[in-house]
PDB file of C-alpha atoms in Angstrom:
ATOM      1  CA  UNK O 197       0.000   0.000   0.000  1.00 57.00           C
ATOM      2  CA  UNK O 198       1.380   3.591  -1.148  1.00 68.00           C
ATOM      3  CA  UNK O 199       2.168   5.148   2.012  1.00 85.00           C
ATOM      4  CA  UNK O 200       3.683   8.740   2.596  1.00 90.00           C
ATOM      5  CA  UNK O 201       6.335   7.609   3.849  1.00 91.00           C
ATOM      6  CA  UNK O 202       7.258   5.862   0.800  1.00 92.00           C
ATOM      7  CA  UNK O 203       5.905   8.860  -1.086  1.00 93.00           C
ATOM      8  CA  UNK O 204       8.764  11.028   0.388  1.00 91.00           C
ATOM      9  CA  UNK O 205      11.602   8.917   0.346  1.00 93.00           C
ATOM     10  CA  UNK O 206      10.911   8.619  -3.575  1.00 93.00           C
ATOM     11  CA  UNK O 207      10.529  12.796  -3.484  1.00 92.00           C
ATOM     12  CA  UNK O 208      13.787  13.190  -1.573  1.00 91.00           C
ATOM     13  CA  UNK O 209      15.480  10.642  -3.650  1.00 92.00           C
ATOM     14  CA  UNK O 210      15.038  12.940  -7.107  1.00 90.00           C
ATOM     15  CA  UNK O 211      15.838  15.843  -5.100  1.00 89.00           C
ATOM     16  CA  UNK O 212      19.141  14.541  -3.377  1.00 88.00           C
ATOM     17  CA  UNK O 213      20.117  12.753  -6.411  1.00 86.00           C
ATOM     18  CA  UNK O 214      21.090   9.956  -3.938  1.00 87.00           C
ATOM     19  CA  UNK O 215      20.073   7.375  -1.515  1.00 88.00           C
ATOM     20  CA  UNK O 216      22.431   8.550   0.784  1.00 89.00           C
ATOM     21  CA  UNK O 217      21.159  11.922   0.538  1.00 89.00           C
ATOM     22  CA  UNK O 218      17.350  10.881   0.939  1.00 89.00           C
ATOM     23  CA  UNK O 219      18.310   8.721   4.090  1.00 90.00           C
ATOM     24  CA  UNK O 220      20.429  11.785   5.795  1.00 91.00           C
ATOM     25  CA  UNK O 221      16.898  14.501   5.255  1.00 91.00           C
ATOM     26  CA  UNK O 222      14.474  11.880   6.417  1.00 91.00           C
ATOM     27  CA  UNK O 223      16.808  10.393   8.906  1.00 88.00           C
ATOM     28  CA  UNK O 224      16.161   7.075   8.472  1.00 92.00           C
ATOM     29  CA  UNK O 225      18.786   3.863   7.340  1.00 92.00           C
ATOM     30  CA  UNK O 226      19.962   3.795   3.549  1.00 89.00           C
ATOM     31  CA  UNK O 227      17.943   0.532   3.223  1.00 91.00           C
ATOM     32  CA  UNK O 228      14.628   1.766   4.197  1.00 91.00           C
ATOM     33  CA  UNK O 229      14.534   4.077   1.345  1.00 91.00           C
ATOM     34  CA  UNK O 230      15.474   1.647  -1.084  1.00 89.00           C
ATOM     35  CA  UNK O 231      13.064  -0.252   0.010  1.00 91.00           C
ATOM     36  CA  UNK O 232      10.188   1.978   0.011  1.00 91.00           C
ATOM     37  CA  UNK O 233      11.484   3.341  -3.535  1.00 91.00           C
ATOM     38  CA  UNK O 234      11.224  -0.543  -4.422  1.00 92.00           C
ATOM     39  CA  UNK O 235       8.039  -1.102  -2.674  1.00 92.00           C
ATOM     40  CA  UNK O 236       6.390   1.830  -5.013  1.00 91.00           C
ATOM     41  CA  UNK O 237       8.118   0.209  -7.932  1.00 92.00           C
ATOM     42  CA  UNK O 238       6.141  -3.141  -8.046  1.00 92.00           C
ATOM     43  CA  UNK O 239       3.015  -1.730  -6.872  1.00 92.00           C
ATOM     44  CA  UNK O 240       3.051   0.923  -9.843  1.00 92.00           C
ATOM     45  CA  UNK O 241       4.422  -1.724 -12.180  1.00 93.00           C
ATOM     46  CA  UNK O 242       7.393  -0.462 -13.730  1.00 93.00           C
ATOM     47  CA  UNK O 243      10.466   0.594 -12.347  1.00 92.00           C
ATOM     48  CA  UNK O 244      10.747   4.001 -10.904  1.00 94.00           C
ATOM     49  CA  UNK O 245      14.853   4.435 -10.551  1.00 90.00           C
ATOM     50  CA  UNK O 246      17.632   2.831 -12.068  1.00 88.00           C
ATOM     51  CA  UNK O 247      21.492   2.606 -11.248  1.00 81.00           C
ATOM     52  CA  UNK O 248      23.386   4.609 -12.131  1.00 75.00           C
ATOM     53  CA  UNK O 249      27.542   4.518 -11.574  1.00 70.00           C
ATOM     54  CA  UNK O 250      27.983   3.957  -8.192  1.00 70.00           C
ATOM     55  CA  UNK O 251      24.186   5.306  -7.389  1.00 72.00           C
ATOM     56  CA  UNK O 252      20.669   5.530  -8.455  1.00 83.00           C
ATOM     57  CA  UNK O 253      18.450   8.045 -10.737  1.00 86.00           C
ATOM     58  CA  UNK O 254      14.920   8.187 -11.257  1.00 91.00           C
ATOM     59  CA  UNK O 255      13.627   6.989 -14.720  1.00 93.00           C
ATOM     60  CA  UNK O 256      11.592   8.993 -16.994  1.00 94.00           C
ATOM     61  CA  UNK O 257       8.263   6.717 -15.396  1.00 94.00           C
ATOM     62  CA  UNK O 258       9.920   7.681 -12.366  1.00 92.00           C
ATOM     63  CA  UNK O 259      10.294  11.416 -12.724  1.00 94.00           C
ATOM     64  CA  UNK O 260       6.636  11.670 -13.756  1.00 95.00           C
ATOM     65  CA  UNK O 261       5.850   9.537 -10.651  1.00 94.00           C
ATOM     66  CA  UNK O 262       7.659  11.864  -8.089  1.00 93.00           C
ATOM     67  CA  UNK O 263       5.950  15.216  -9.180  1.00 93.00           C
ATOM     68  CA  UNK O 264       2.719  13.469  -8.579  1.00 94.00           C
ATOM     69  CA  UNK O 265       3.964  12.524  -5.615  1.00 94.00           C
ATOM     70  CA  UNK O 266       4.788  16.302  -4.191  1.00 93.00           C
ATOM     71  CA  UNK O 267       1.216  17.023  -5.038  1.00 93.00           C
ATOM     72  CA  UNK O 268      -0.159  14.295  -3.142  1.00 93.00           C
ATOM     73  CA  UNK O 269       1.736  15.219  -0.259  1.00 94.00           C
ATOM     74  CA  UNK O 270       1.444  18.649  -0.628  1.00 93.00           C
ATOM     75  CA  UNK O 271      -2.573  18.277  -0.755  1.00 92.00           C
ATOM     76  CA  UNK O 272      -2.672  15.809   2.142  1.00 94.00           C
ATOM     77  CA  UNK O 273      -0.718  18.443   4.581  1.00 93.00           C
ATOM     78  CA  UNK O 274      -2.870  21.192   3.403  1.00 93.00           C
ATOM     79  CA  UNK O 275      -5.394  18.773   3.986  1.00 93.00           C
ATOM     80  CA  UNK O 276      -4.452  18.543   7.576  1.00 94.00           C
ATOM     81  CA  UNK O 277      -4.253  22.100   8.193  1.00 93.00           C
ATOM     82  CA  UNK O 278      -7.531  22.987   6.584  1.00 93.00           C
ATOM     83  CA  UNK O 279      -8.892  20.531   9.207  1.00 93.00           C
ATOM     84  CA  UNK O 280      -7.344  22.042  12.543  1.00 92.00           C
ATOM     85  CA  UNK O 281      -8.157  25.489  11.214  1.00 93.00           C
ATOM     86  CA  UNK O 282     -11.667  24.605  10.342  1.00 92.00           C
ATOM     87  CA  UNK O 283     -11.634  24.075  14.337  1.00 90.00           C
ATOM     88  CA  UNK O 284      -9.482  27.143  15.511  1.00 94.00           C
ATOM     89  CA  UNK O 285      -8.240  29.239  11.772  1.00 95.00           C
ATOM     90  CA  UNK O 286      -6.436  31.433  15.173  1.00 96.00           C
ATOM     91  CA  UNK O 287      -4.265  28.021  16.280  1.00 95.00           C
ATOM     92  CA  UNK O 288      -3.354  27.169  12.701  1.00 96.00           C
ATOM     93  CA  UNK O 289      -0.721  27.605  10.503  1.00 97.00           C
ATOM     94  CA  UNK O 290      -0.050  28.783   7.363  1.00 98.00           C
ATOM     95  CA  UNK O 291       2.534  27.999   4.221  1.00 98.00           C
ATOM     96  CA  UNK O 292       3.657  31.006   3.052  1.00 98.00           C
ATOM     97  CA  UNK O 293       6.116  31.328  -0.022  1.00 98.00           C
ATOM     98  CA  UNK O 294       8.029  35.005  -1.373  1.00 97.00           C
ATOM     99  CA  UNK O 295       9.974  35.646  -4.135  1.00 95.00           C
ATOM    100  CA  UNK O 296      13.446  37.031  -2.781  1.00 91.00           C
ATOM    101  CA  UNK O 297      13.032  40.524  -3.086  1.00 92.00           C
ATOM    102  CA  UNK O 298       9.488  40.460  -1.163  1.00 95.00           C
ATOM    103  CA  UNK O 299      11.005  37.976   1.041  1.00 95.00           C
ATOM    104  CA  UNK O 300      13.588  41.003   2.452  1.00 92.00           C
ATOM    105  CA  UNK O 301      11.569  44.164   2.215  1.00 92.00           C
ATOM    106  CA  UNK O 302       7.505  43.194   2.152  1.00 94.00           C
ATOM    107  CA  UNK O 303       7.222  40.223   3.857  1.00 96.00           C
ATOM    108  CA  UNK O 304       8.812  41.003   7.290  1.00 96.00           C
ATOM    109  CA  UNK O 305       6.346  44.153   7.549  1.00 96.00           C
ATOM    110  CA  UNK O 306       3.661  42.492   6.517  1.00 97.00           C
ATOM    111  CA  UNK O 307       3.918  39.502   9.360  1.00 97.00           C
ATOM    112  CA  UNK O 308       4.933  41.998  12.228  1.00 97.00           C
ATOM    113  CA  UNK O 309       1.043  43.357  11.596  1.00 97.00           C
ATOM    114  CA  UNK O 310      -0.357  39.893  11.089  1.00 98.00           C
ATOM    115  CA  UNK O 311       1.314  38.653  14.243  1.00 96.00           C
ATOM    116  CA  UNK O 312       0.399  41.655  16.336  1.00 97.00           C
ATOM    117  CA  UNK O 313      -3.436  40.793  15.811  1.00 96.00           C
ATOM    118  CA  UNK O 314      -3.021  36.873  15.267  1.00 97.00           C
ATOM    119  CA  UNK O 315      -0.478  35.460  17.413  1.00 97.00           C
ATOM    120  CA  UNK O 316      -1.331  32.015  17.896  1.00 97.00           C
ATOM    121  CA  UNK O 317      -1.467  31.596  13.886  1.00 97.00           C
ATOM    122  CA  UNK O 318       2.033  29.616  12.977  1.00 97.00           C
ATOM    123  CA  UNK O 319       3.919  30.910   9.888  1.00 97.00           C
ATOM    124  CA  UNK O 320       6.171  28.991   7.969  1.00 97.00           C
ATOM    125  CA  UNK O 321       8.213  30.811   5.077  1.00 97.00           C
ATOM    126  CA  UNK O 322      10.239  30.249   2.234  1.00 96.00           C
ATOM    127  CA  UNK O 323      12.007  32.427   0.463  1.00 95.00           C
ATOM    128  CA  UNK O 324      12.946  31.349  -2.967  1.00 92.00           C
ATOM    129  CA  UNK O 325      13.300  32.547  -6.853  1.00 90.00           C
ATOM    130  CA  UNK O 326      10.028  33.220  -8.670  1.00 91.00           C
ATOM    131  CA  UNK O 327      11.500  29.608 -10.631  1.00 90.00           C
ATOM    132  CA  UNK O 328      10.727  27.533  -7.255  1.00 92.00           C
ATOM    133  CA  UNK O 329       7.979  29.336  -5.418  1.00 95.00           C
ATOM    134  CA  UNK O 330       5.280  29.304  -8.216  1.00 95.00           C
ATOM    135  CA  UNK O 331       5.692  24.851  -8.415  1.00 94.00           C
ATOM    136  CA  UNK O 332       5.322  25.194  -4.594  1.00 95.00           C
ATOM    137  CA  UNK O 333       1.921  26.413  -5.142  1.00 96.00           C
ATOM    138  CA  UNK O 334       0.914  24.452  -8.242  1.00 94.00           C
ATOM    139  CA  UNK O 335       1.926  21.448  -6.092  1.00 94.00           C
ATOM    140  CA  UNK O 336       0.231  22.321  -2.426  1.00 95.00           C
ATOM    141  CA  UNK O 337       3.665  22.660  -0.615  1.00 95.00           C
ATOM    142  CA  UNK O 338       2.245  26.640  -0.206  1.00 97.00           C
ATOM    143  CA  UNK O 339      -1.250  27.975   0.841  1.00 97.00           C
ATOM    144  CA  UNK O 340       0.108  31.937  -0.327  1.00 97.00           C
ATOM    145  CA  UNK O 341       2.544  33.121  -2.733  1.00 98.00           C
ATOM    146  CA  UNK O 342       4.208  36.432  -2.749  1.00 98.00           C
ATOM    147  CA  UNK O 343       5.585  37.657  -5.892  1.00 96.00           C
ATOM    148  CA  UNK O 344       5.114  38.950  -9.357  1.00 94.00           C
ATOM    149  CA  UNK O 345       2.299  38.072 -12.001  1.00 93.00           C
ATOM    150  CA  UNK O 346       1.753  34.624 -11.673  1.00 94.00           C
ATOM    151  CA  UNK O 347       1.724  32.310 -14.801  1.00 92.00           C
ATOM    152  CA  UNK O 348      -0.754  32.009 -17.133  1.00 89.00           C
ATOM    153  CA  UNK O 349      -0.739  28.555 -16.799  1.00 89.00           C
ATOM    154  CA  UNK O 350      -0.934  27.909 -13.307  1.00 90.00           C
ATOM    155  CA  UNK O 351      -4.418  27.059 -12.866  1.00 83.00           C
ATOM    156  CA  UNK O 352      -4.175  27.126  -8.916  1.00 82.00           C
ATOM    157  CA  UNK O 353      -3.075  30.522  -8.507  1.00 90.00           C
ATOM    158  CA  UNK O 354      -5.925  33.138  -7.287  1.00 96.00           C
ATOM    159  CA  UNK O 355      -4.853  36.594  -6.678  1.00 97.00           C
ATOM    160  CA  UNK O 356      -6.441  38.116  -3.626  1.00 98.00           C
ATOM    161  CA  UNK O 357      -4.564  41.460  -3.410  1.00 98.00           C
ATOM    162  CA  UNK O 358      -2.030  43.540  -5.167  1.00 98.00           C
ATOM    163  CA  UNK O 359       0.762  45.928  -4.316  1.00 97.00           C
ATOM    164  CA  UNK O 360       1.973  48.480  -6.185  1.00 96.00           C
ATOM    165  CA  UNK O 361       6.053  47.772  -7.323  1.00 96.00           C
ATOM    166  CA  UNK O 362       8.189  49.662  -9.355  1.00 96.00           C
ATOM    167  CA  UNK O 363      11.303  48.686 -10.921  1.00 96.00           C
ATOM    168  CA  UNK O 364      14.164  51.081 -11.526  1.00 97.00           C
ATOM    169  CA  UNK O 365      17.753  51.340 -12.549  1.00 97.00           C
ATOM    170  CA  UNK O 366      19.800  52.409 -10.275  1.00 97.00           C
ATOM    171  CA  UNK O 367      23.673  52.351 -10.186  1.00 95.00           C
ATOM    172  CA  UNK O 368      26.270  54.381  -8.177  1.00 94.00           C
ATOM    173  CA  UNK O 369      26.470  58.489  -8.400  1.00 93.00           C
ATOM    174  CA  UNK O 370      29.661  59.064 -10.900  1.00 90.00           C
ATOM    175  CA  UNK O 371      28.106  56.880 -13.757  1.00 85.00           C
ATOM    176  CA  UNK O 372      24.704  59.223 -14.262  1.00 77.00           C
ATOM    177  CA  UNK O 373      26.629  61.449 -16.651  1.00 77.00           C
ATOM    178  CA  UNK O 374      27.643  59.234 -18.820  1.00 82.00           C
ATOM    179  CA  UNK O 375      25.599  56.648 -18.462  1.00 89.00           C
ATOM    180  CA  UNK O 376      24.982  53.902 -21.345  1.00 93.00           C
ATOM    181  CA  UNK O 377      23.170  51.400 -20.807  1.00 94.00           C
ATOM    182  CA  UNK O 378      24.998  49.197 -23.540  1.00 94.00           C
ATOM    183  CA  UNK O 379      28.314  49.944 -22.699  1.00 93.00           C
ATOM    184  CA  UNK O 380      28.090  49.363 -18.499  1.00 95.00           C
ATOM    185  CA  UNK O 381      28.330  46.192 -16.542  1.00 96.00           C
ATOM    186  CA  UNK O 382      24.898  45.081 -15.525  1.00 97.00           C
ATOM    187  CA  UNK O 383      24.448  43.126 -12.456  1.00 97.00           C
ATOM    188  CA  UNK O 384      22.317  40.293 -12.655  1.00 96.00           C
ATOM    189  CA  UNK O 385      20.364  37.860 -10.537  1.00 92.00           C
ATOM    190  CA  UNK O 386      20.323  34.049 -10.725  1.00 89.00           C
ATOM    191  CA  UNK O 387      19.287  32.482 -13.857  1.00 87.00           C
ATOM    192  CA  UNK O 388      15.629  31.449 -12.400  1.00 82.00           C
ATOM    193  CA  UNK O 389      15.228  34.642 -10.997  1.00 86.00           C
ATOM    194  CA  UNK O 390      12.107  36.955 -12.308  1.00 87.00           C
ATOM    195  CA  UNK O 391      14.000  39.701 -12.019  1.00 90.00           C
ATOM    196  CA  UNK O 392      16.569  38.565 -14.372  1.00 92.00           C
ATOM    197  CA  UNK O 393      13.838  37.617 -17.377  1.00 91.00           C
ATOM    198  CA  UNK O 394      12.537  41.162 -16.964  1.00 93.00           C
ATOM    199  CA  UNK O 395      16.019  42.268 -17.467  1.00 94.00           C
ATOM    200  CA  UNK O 396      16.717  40.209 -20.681  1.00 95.00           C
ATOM    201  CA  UNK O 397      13.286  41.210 -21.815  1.00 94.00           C
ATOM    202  CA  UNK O 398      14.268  44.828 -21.192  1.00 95.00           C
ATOM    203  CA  UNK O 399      18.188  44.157 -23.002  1.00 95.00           C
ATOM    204  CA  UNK O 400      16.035  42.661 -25.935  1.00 95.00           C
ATOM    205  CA  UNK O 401      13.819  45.745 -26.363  1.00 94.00           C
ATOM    206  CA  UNK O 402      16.309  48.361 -26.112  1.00 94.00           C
ATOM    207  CA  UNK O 403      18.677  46.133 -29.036  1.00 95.00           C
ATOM    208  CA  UNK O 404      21.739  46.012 -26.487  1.00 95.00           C
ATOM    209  CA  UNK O 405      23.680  43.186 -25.232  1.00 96.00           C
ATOM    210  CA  UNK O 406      25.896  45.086 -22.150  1.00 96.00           C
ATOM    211  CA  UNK O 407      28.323  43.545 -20.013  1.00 96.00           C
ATOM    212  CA  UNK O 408      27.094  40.847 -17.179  1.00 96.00           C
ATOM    213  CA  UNK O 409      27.854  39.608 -13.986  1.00 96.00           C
ATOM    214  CA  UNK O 410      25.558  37.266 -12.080  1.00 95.00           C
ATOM    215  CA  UNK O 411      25.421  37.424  -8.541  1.00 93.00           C
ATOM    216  CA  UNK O 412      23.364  34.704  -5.840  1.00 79.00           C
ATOM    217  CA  UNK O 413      21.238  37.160  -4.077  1.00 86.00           C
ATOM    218  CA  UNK O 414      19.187  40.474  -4.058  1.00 87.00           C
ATOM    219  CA  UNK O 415      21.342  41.935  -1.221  1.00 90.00           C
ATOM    220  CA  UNK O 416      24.613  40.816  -3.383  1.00 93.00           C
ATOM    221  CA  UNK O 417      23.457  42.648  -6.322  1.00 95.00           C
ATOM    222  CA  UNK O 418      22.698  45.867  -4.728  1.00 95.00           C
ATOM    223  CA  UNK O 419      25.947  45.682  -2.576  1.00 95.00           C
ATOM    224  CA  UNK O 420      27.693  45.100  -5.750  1.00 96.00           C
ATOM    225  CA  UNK O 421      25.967  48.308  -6.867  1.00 96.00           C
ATOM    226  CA  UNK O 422      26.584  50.753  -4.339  1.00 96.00           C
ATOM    227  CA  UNK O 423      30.544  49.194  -4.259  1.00 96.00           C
ATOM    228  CA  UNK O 424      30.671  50.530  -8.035  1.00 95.00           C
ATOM    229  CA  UNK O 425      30.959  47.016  -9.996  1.00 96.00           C
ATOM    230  CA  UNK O 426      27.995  48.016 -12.307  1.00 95.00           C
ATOM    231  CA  UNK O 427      24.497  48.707 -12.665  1.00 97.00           C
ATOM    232  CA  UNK O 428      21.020  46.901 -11.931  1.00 97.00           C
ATOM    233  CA  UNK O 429      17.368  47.040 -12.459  1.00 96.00           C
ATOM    234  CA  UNK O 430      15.769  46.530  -8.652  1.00 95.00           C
ATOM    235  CA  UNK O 431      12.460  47.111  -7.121  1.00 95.00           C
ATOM    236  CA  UNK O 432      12.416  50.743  -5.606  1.00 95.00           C
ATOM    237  CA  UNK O 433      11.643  49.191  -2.063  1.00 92.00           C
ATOM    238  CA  UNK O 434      14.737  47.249  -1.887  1.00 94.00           C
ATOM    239  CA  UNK O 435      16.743  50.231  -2.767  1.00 96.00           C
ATOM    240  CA  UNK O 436      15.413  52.989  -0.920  1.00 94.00           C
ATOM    241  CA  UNK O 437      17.685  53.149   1.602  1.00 94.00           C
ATOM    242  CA  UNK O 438      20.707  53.413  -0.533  1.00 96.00           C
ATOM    243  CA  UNK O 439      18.990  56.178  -2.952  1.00 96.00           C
ATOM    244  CA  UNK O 440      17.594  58.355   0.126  1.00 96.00           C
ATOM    245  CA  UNK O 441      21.716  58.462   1.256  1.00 96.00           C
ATOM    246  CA  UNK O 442      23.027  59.187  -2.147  1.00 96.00           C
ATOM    247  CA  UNK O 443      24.810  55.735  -2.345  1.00 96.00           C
ATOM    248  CA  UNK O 444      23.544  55.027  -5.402  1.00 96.00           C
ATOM    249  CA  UNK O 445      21.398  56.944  -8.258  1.00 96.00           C
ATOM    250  CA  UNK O 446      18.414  56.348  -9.820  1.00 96.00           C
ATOM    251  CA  UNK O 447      19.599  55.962 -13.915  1.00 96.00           C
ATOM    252  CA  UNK O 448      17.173  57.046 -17.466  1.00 92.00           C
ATOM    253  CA  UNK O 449      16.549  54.175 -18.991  1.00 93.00           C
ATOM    254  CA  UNK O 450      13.859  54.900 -22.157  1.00 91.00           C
ATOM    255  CA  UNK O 451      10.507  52.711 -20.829  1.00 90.00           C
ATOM    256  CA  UNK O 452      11.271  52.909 -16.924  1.00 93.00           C
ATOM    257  CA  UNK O 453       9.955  53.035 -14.123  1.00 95.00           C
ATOM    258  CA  UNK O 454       8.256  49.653 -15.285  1.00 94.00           C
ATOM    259  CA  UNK O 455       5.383  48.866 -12.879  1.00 95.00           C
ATOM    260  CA  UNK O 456       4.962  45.249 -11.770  1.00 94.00           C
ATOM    261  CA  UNK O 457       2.771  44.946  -8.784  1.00 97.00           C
ATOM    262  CA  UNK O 458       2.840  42.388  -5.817  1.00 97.00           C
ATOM    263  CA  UNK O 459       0.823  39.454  -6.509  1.00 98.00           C
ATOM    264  CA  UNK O 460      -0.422  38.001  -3.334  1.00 98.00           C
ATOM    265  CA  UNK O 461      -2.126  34.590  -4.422  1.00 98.00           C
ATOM    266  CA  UNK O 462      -3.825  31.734  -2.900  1.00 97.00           C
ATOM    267  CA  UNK O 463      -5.015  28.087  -3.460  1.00 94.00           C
ATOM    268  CA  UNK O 464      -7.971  28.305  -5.188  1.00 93.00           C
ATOM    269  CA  UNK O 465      -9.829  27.423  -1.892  1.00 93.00           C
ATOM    270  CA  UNK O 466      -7.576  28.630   0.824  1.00 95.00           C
ATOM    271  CA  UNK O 467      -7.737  27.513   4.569  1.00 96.00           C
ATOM    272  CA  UNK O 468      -9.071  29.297   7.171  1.00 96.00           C
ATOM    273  CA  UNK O 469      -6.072  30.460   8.761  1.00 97.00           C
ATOM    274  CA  UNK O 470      -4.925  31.544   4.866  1.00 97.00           C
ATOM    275  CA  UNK O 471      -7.984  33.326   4.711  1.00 97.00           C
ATOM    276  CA  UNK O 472      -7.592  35.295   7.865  1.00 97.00           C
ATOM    277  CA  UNK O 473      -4.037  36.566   6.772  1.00 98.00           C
ATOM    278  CA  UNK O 474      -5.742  37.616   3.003  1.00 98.00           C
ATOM    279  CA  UNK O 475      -8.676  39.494   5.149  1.00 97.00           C
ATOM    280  CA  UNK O 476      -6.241  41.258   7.429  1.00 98.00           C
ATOM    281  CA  UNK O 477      -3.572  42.426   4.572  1.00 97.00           C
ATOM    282  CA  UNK O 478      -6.577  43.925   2.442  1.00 98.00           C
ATOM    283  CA  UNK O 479      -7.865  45.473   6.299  1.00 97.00           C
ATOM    284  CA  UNK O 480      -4.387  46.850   6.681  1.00 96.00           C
ATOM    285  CA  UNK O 481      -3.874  50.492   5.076  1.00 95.00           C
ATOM    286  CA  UNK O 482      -0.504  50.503   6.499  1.00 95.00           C
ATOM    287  CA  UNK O 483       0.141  47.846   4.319  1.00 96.00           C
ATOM    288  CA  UNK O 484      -0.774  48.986   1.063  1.00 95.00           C
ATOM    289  CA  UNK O 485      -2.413  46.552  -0.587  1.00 97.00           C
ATOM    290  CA  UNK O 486      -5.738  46.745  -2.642  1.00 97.00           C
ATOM    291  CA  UNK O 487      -8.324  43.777  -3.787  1.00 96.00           C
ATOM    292  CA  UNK O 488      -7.335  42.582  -7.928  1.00 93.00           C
TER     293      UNK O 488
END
């Protein structure tokens, strides 16, 4: 019988890329994960990993087996937290994802005001690139995304509120005289970032192909900024600080300010204690958000 036990050792498997690696997360012997991954293999009829060198990958049967797999765990924990919310929505708990940049400068904010009202509601958050947190809520690992527009194709996704967001170029003082946009160094986020497709979108409509240099984080970008290594189109929250001291400049760029509200989105039917957080952010002025 499928189990979810068995259902996560497969899941951690195709993440870890190793039996090793799903025994170490789950904390459990080497041997009970190949066994479980076995287990699932003869009751689905075909196998679901094969070896490898000296380990194991998931075939394609496999693969397709493992994203149903998140989603079936994903629903049954939301599952279980729509239940002891139904009871108390002020004792539950809520799965919140944010794209980095809301992550650092909305989210916190926007939690210290939940909190203050609702403090026996338990939030867990991840804070991930708009590449990672968008599957989290197409598969039910997240009850509330924070981020841009959400895909067209992500039939769970149901905006409740929106934030206004603009996104500038900003870069330090000496460069606004001379600034070209083709001939500078642009600094860029990672390659699943949003922020970095609105960038190549904006390179492709202006015909330039400038300098790059990639950089891990939001924080590493605008450090690299304000140290002089280049330039870098950023939300105006994350940079405020820096452009109220003079650190860095806001640059013309032909087309900008480009506005790209928040998105805050739900499961199409959220939980209670989701819906409590969605009902307080739209009750919040303070906060600044607005109903779609």
């Amino acid at each position: 019988m499928t189990t979810n036990s068995r259902l996560r050792a497969l899941v951690e498997l195709a993440d870890t890329g190793s039996v090793r690696g799903a025994a170490e997360r789950l904390v459990v012997t080497e041997s009970s994960v190949s066994s479980a991954v076995s287990a699932l293999s003869a009751e689905v009829g075909t196998p679901l990993v094969t070896r490898h060198g000296r380990g194991v990958r998931l075939t394609p049967a496999g693969e397709r087996y493992a994203e149903y797999a998140r989603r079936i765990l994903g629903l049954h924990a939301e599952a279980v937290l729509a239940a002891r919310a139904e009871a108390d929505a002020e004792r539950g708990e809520v799965r919140l994802a944010a794209v980095t940049t809301a992550g650092e400068f909305l989210i916190p904010e926007l939690l210290a005001s939940f909190r203050a009202k609702h403090p026996g509601v338990m939030i867990r958050l991840e804070v991930a690139p708009r590449g990672r947190v968008w599957p989290m809520l197409a598969r039910h690992e997240a009850d509330l995304v924070v981020a841009g527009r959400p895909p067209d194709d992500l039939a769970a996704a149901r905006v409740r509120a929106l934030s206004p967001n603009e996104l500038v170029v900003v870069g330090p003082p000496d460069l606004s005289p001379r600034f070209d946009p083709a001939q500078v160094t642009w600094l860029m986020r990672e390659p699943d970032s949003g922020m970095r497709a609105t960038c190549e979108a904006l390179f492709e409509r202006l015909g330039i192909a400038p300098p790059r240099m990639t950089l891990g984080s939001n924080g590493a970008v605008i450090a690299a900024a304000v140290a002089g290594l280049g330039v870098t189109l950023v939300s105006r929250v994350a940079v405020r600080h820096p452009l109220d001291s003079g650190a860095l400049v806001e640059l013309p760029v032909p087309g900008l300010p480009l506005d790209r509200p928040w998105h805050l989105v739900t499961q199409p039917e959220p939980t209670p204690s989701t819906r409590l957080l969605v009902e307080h952010v739209l009750a919040a002025p303070e906060l600044g958000w607005r109903e779609p």
